[in-house]
Amino acid sequence: MNELCGRLESFIDGELEPVDAENFRHHLTQCHACETRMKELLALELLADDALHAPPEPVIAAPPPSRLPRRKRWLMVVPLALAAGLAAWVLVTRPTSSSEASELWLGQSPGRTLEARLTHPGADRHRPYEVMRSGGGKVPGLSLRELAKLEEAGDHRGIAAAYLLRGDTTQAGAFLDKMPASPDQDSDRAALALERGAPEEALALADKALGARPGHPQALWNRALALKTLGLSLQAAEAFDQAAALKEPGWSEEAARRADELRRREEEQRKGWKGLKEDCDRMVGGDGLLSPRQVDTWPGMSRLCLYDALRAAPSAERVMALRPLALQLDRIDGGTHLEDAVQRVARADFTTRAPLAQAYLRLTRGALKPPDRQLLLTKLRDARQEDILLGALLFTPDAGQDAATYRELALATRDPWFAMLAEERGARGELQHGQPYRARERLTAAVKSLCGPERAFNYRCVDLQRNLALVEFQLHLPIEARAHALAAMERARAGNEWFKELQLIHELGMVARAHADLSLTRAYLEEALSRTPERCQDREPAYTNLALAHYLAFDFAGAREQLDRAARCDQPPSLARAFVMADLAHTEARRDDDAALLMRGLEAKRASPSLAAGEGPLLRHIEGRFVVEQDRERGQALLRQAIAEAAPLVGADVNARKARVYSYTSLIMDAAKHGEHERALALFAEEQGLPVPERCTLGVTVDDERTALVARDAGGHLLGHYASDRRRTLTSVEGLVPARFEDALRGCPRVDVLARPPVLGQAGLLSPDLAWTYRVSSRPVPETPRPERRLVVADVSAPPSLRLPALRPWRSADADGPDVATLRGAAATPTHVLEAMREATEVQIHAHGVIDPSVADGSLLVLSPEEDGTYALTATDLQGQRLAGRPVVVLAACHAAHSARYFHETFGLPLAFVDAGARAVLAATQEIPDAEASEFFEPVLARIRAGVPAAIVLRDARQDWLRRPGGTWVAQVLLFE
């Protein structure tokens, strides 16, 4: 009990100030003692109230009730009520009168204050929606008497509705939690999410309700509101149409009005933007000007058009005709950049400039072939027409080409528009040349320094943030990608950039797919499809992403439906669509006519002049993955060919790495499916460059709905398992290995686990009483032992900005030994640690481990900062390093074994250490108690130094600690060798 409990009676009597009363309501939802006591007091008050209002019986003399405080009245009458017997308890649950119910559901108000719909019948009467503003009428308070009756009746839905109608989302949520799972609960939760400003959550909940009960009226309504809040106007209109079709009095009419209004607004925006685009094309061609209203409404697109019109202008007179637009746009964005540009171009020698301007106009119309485009660039350089050159360089497919020239020209203009373009183009070039992290760093800095809240140069800031989101999407950072895409969307809508909004809607659909959020993916991508009715071929990316989203949700029939929609456009399948077609080949959703369509797409892609090196093996894999389900021998040959073609490229090309890994996946699954366990085990070993294990080995891999395992026990006997019944995303590997496998492996002194992404690096794969290790490299340990050189990194000075608690000072009995080197305090920087590790035979790092996707995939180690502030040691930092001492590495840091797991690779610190040369790495996937780290790891290291196999040492230590109170964290410590 705390001090708030003493305020219960004052709360019931209405004696608390409004702020105190609100605080007590929040306390009441969490205090069982107060909740129980309140029920008792309310029951007594109701009994007393009934006794006071009964016909008077002169039993005792007492002052008139109206002259006493409320609480004193019921305290004096309690003896009378108790004397009447316990039968009076039924008064607590007597029916509510119609006037009381009307007040509870705000039924006396002419309008409703909640835009969403609730499922409780008393709260779902239609009235016009009224937006409440400050100074408006007060919402009547809740009657505690009526709440008590609802509580006694177990009507938690009614209580939640009463609170939600009054805007109390905390109390409403607490009572919705008490409801049993049902479509009604999901719909009311959607209404709650809308009130909390969480439309994505509301959409998922409404879809869940509709999935269980199609046509659920309140869920349909709440789904429409969620879509409207997300800015998906056409999808919202369609949902309101479905609500209108239910013909509910009042609700249907309002739904129809809302649908019409949403469509009207979207059509006005689309027509306005398309009209601007047509007028822009005419202006660039020398015919007419944009109107002042158009410039005010679409300043970003208008500025882009003005630049092109200046470049294409054939005379000084035409240039000066553009001056009013330049002045208007300078007022909007600030500065005199456009006015200066007009004056500068007007002074040019048009004898030289006019033919180049005409050629630039043809370039913007797509009428110049690549050789002519290169010739134009040469002429522009020779003629020193830098402003036209700036525009022409943007039509070069390779953004990395002439990157330095473009940047120099852009910055020389001193126009922020071109400074932003220089960063955007530089990032695109880095991305095209396999440097996504540099691209992300560049774009992050540009957004921070060039895009403030004042909305100047909004058009360019939209593209900077949008490109940052796309880079983060490629780097498998969906949370960050979504945040930047939403920020870009906000800017696009503020600038009325209809087309950029359309692009972002599609890209947010892709990000939602990466989040495995099927509801949100469908909402965004169906909206994109609704907004692009003109050309069927423009819709293929949306159809393909929808198909992939359904496939990843194990809805293979839904994926088939989306592929069929794409096929109606009669275009060769894109690389992404071909991938989905190959994936469906091993499901019931495959089609006999898929083969011809797939080959058409693969041949078109192979014939493309823009085919990247790593895409060739990937196309071969797709063909093999598809064919192996119909013709095993030919499919296996194609997959083998893909592996061979990828081999020389895997070090530098992510598509080649994907082709190799995915091809091994298909070969292993094919062998396991047909019971060829020996062949499956050989493939596990071959992929890692190992000889085929003769005993005590487990191979495990998953591929969407399929699982394949093969094991060899201590006697060399083979066990195999294949299943294709998974219907949800693999989030944990606990229970993945059948009990019969573990039983067979118990006779092994230790088990080498050959796990593939995304299983590799996850804790809980095998029971803690088994000695096992993730085997991740074939590099042999040198037979000649090296002199022992131990390195300890401890007492790190973490950057104060991280606000990390100080770790306990590291102490060890042999810390001062001649073979022990320590890096402490400010000396323990990433650079010093990397240098000191190269010759070490044992490495201990006692530091904080942090998961920060903005800094690194997987986890990172927080070390002391360098002079430039760099403090993180990441898996990327270890790439290219050579640990000549082949050390045993202990990462005594929280989350140090946390890895980024993709379908084609697992990326994190343990694997990076092994790749750099470590012979064994011990690390935990979760938090490590600071007080216990040294006590656990130092005896483990001592036994490993003595020659005991690391897997056995870890198993024994883990078993000992699991017997201790609170020692369960050791189950998350993994061994990589």
CSV table of C-alpha atoms in Angstrom, one decimal, residues 6-187:
chain,number,residue,atom,x,y,z
A,6,GLY,CA,-5.4,6.8,1.7
A,7,ARG,CA,-7.2,8.9,-0.8
A,8,LEU,CA,-9.8,6.3,-1.8
A,9,GLU,CA,-12.7,7.6,0.3
A,10,SER,CA,-12.0,11.2,-0.8
A,11,PHE,CA,-12.0,10.0,-4.4
A,12,ILE,CA,-15.4,8.2,-4.0
A,13,ASP,CA,-16.8,11.3,-2.3
A,14,GLY,CA,-15.7,13.6,-5.2
A,15,GLU,CA,-13.5,15.6,-2.9
A,16,LEU,CA,-10.2,15.4,-4.9
A,17,GLU,CA,-9.0,18.1,-7.2
A,18,PRO,CA,-9.4,17.1,-10.9
A,19,VAL,CA,-5.7,16.5,-11.3
A,20,ASP,CA,-5.5,14.4,-8.2
A,21,ALA,CA,-8.6,12.5,-9.2
A,22,GLU,CA,-7.1,11.7,-12.6
A,23,ASN,CA,-3.9,10.4,-11.0
A,24,PHE,CA,-5.9,8.3,-8.6
A,25,ARG,CA,-7.8,6.7,-11.5
A,26,HIS,CA,-4.5,5.6,-13.0
A,27,HIS,CA,-3.5,4.2,-9.6
A,28,LEU,CA,-6.8,2.4,-9.3
A,29,THR,CA,-6.1,0.3,-12.4
A,30,GLN,CA,-3.0,-1.1,-10.9
A,31,CYS,CA,-3.9,-1.5,-7.2
A,32,HIS,CA,-5.8,-4.6,-6.3
A,33,ALA,CA,-6.3,-3.5,-2.7
A,34,CYS,CA,-7.9,-0.2,-3.7
A,35,GLU,CA,-10.1,-1.9,-6.3
A,36,THR,CA,-11.4,-4.4,-3.8
A,37,ARG,CA,-12.0,-1.8,-1.1
A,38,MET,CA,-13.8,0.5,-3.6
A,39,LYS,CA,-16.3,-2.2,-4.4
A,40,GLU,CA,-17.0,-2.7,-0.7
A,41,LEU,CA,-17.5,1.1,-0.1
A,42,LEU,CA,-19.7,1.5,-3.2
A,43,ALA,CA,-21.8,-1.4,-2.2
A,44,LEU,CA,-22.3,0.1,1.3
A,45,GLU,CA,-23.1,3.5,-0.2
A,46,LEU,CA,-25.7,2.0,-2.5
A,47,LEU,CA,-27.3,0.1,0.4
A,48,ALA,CA,-27.3,3.3,2.4
A,49,ASP,CA,-28.8,5.3,-0.5
A,50,ASP,CA,-31.6,2.9,-0.9
A,51,ALA,CA,-32.3,2.9,2.8
A,52,LEU,CA,-32.4,6.7,2.9
A,53,HIS,CA,-34.8,6.9,0.0
A,54,ALA,CA,-37.2,4.1,1.4
A,55,PRO,CA,-40.4,5.1,3.2
A,56,PRO,CA,-39.4,6.6,6.6
A,57,GLU,CA,-39.5,4.4,9.6
A,58,PRO,CA,-38.7,6.3,12.9
A,59,VAL,CA,-36.2,3.9,14.3
A,60,ILE,CA,-33.6,6.4,15.5
A,61,ALA,CA,-33.2,10.1,15.6
A,62,ALA,CA,-30.7,11.5,13.2
A,63,PRO,CA,-30.0,14.9,11.6
A,64,PRO,CA,-31.4,15.3,8.0
A,65,PRO,CA,-29.1,13.5,5.6
A,66,SER,CA,-28.7,16.7,3.4
A,67,ARG,CA,-26.9,18.4,6.3
A,68,LEU,CA,-24.2,15.7,6.6
A,69,PRO,CA,-21.3,15.0,4.3
A,70,ARG,CA,-22.1,12.2,1.9
A,71,ARG,CA,-19.7,9.7,3.5
A,72,LYS,CA,-21.1,10.3,7.0
A,73,ARG,CA,-24.6,9.7,5.7
A,74,TRP,CA,-23.9,6.2,4.5
A,75,LEU,CA,-21.8,5.4,7.6
A,76,MET,CA,-24.8,6.2,9.9
A,77,VAL,CA,-27.2,4.2,7.9
A,78,VAL,CA,-25.1,1.1,7.5
A,79,PRO,CA,-26.4,-0.6,10.6
A,80,LEU,CA,-30.0,-0.3,9.3
A,81,ALA,CA,-29.0,-1.7,5.9
A,82,LEU,CA,-27.1,-4.6,7.5
A,83,ALA,CA,-30.1,-5.4,9.7
A,84,ALA,CA,-32.2,-5.7,6.6
A,85,GLY,CA,-30.1,-8.7,5.7
A,86,LEU,CA,-27.7,-9.7,3.0
A,87,ALA,CA,-30.5,-10.0,0.4
A,88,ALA,CA,-30.1,-6.2,-0.1
A,89,TRP,CA,-26.8,-7.0,-2.1
A,90,VAL,CA,-28.9,-7.5,-5.2
A,91,LEU,CA,-29.4,-3.8,-5.3
A,92,VAL,CA,-25.8,-3.5,-6.5
A,93,THR,CA,-26.6,-5.3,-9.8
A,94,ARG,CA,-30.1,-3.9,-10.4
A,95,PRO,CA,-30.8,-2.8,-14.0
A,96,THR,CA,-29.7,0.6,-15.2
A,97,SER,CA,-32.4,3.0,-16.0
A,98,SER,CA,-32.6,4.4,-19.6
A,99,SER,CA,-31.6,7.9,-18.5
A,100,GLU,CA,-28.6,6.6,-16.5
A,101,ALA,CA,-27.5,4.5,-19.5
A,102,SER,CA,-27.9,7.4,-21.8
A,103,GLU,CA,-25.6,9.5,-19.6
A,104,LEU,CA,-23.1,6.6,-19.4
A,105,TRP,CA,-22.9,6.4,-23.2
A,106,LEU,CA,-23.2,10.2,-23.7
A,107,GLY,CA,-26.5,9.5,-25.5
A,108,GLN,CA,-28.0,12.9,-24.5
A,109,SER,CA,-25.4,14.7,-26.6
A,110,PRO,CA,-26.6,15.7,-30.1
A,111,GLY,CA,-23.3,14.7,-31.6
A,112,ARG,CA,-20.6,12.1,-31.0
A,113,THR,CA,-17.1,13.1,-29.9
A,114,LEU,CA,-15.4,9.7,-30.9
A,115,GLU,CA,-14.8,9.3,-34.6
A,116,ALA,CA,-14.3,5.6,-34.3
A,117,ARG,CA,-17.1,3.1,-33.7
A,118,LEU,CA,-17.4,0.9,-30.6
A,119,THR,CA,-19.1,-2.5,-30.4
A,120,HIS,CA,-21.1,-2.0,-27.2
A,121,PRO,CA,-24.7,-1.4,-28.3
A,122,GLY,CA,-25.2,1.4,-25.9
A,123,ALA,CA,-22.2,3.3,-27.3
A,124,ASP,CA,-22.8,2.7,-31.1
A,125,ARG,CA,-25.9,4.9,-31.8
A,126,HIS,CA,-25.2,7.1,-34.8
A,127,ARG,CA,-25.0,10.8,-34.3
A,128,PRO,CA,-23.0,13.4,-36.3
A,129,TYR,CA,-19.3,13.5,-35.5
A,130,GLU,CA,-18.3,16.7,-33.7
A,131,VAL,CA,-14.7,17.8,-33.5
A,132,MET,CA,-14.2,19.1,-29.9
A,133,ARG,CA,-12.3,22.3,-29.6
A,134,SER,CA,-11.0,24.2,-26.5
A,135,GLY,CA,-13.8,26.0,-24.7
A,136,GLY,CA,-16.4,23.6,-25.9
A,137,GLY,CA,-19.0,21.8,-23.7
A,138,LYS,CA,-17.7,19.6,-21.0
A,139,VAL,CA,-18.2,15.8,-21.3
A,140,PRO,CA,-20.3,14.6,-18.4
A,141,GLY,CA,-18.3,12.6,-15.8
A,142,LEU,CA,-18.7,8.9,-15.2
A,143,SER,CA,-21.2,7.7,-12.6
A,144,LEU,CA,-19.3,5.5,-10.2
A,145,ARG,CA,-22.6,3.8,-9.3
A,146,GLU,CA,-23.1,2.7,-12.9
A,147,LEU,CA,-19.5,1.6,-13.3
A,148,ALA,CA,-19.9,-0.5,-10.2
A,149,LYS,CA,-22.9,-2.2,-11.7
A,150,LEU,CA,-21.1,-2.9,-14.9
A,151,GLU,CA,-18.1,-4.3,-13.0
A,152,GLU,CA,-20.4,-6.6,-11.0
A,153,ALA,CA,-22.0,-7.7,-14.2
A,154,GLY,CA,-18.6,-8.4,-15.7
A,155,ASP,CA,-19.3,-5.9,-18.5
A,156,HIS,CA,-15.7,-4.9,-19.2
A,157,ARG,CA,-16.5,-3.9,-22.8
A,158,GLY,CA,-19.1,-1.5,-21.5
A,159,ILE,CA,-16.7,0.1,-19.0
A,160,ALA,CA,-14.0,0.4,-21.6
A,161,ALA,CA,-16.4,2.0,-24.0
A,162,ALA,CA,-17.5,4.5,-21.3
A,163,TYR,CA,-13.9,5.5,-20.6
A,164,LEU,CA,-13.0,5.7,-24.3
A,165,LEU,CA,-15.9,8.0,-25.1
A,166,ARG,CA,-14.4,10.4,-22.6
A,167,GLY,CA,-10.9,10.1,-24.0
A,168,ASP,CA,-9.5,8.1,-21.2
A,169,THR,CA,-7.4,5.6,-23.2
A,170,THR,CA,-5.5,4.3,-20.2
A,171,GLN,CA,-8.5,3.1,-18.3
A,172,ALA,CA,-10.2,1.9,-21.5
A,173,GLY,CA,-7.2,-0.2,-22.4
A,174,ALA,CA,-7.1,-1.7,-18.9
A,175,PHE,CA,-10.6,-3.0,-19.2
A,176,LEU,CA,-10.2,-4.1,-22.8
A,177,ASP,CA,-7.4,-6.3,-21.5
A,178,LYS,CA,-9.9,-8.1,-19.3
A,179,MET,CA,-12.1,-9.1,-22.3
A,180,PRO,CA,-11.8,-12.5,-23.9
A,181,ALA,CA,-10.2,-12.5,-27.4
A,182,SER,CA,-12.9,-11.9,-30.1
A,183,PRO,CA,-13.5,-9.8,-33.2
A,184,ASP,CA,-15.4,-7.3,-31.0
A,185,GLN,CA,-12.3,-6.9,-28.8
A,186,ASP,CA,-10.1,-6.4,-31.8
A,187,SER,CA,-12.4,-3.8,-33.2
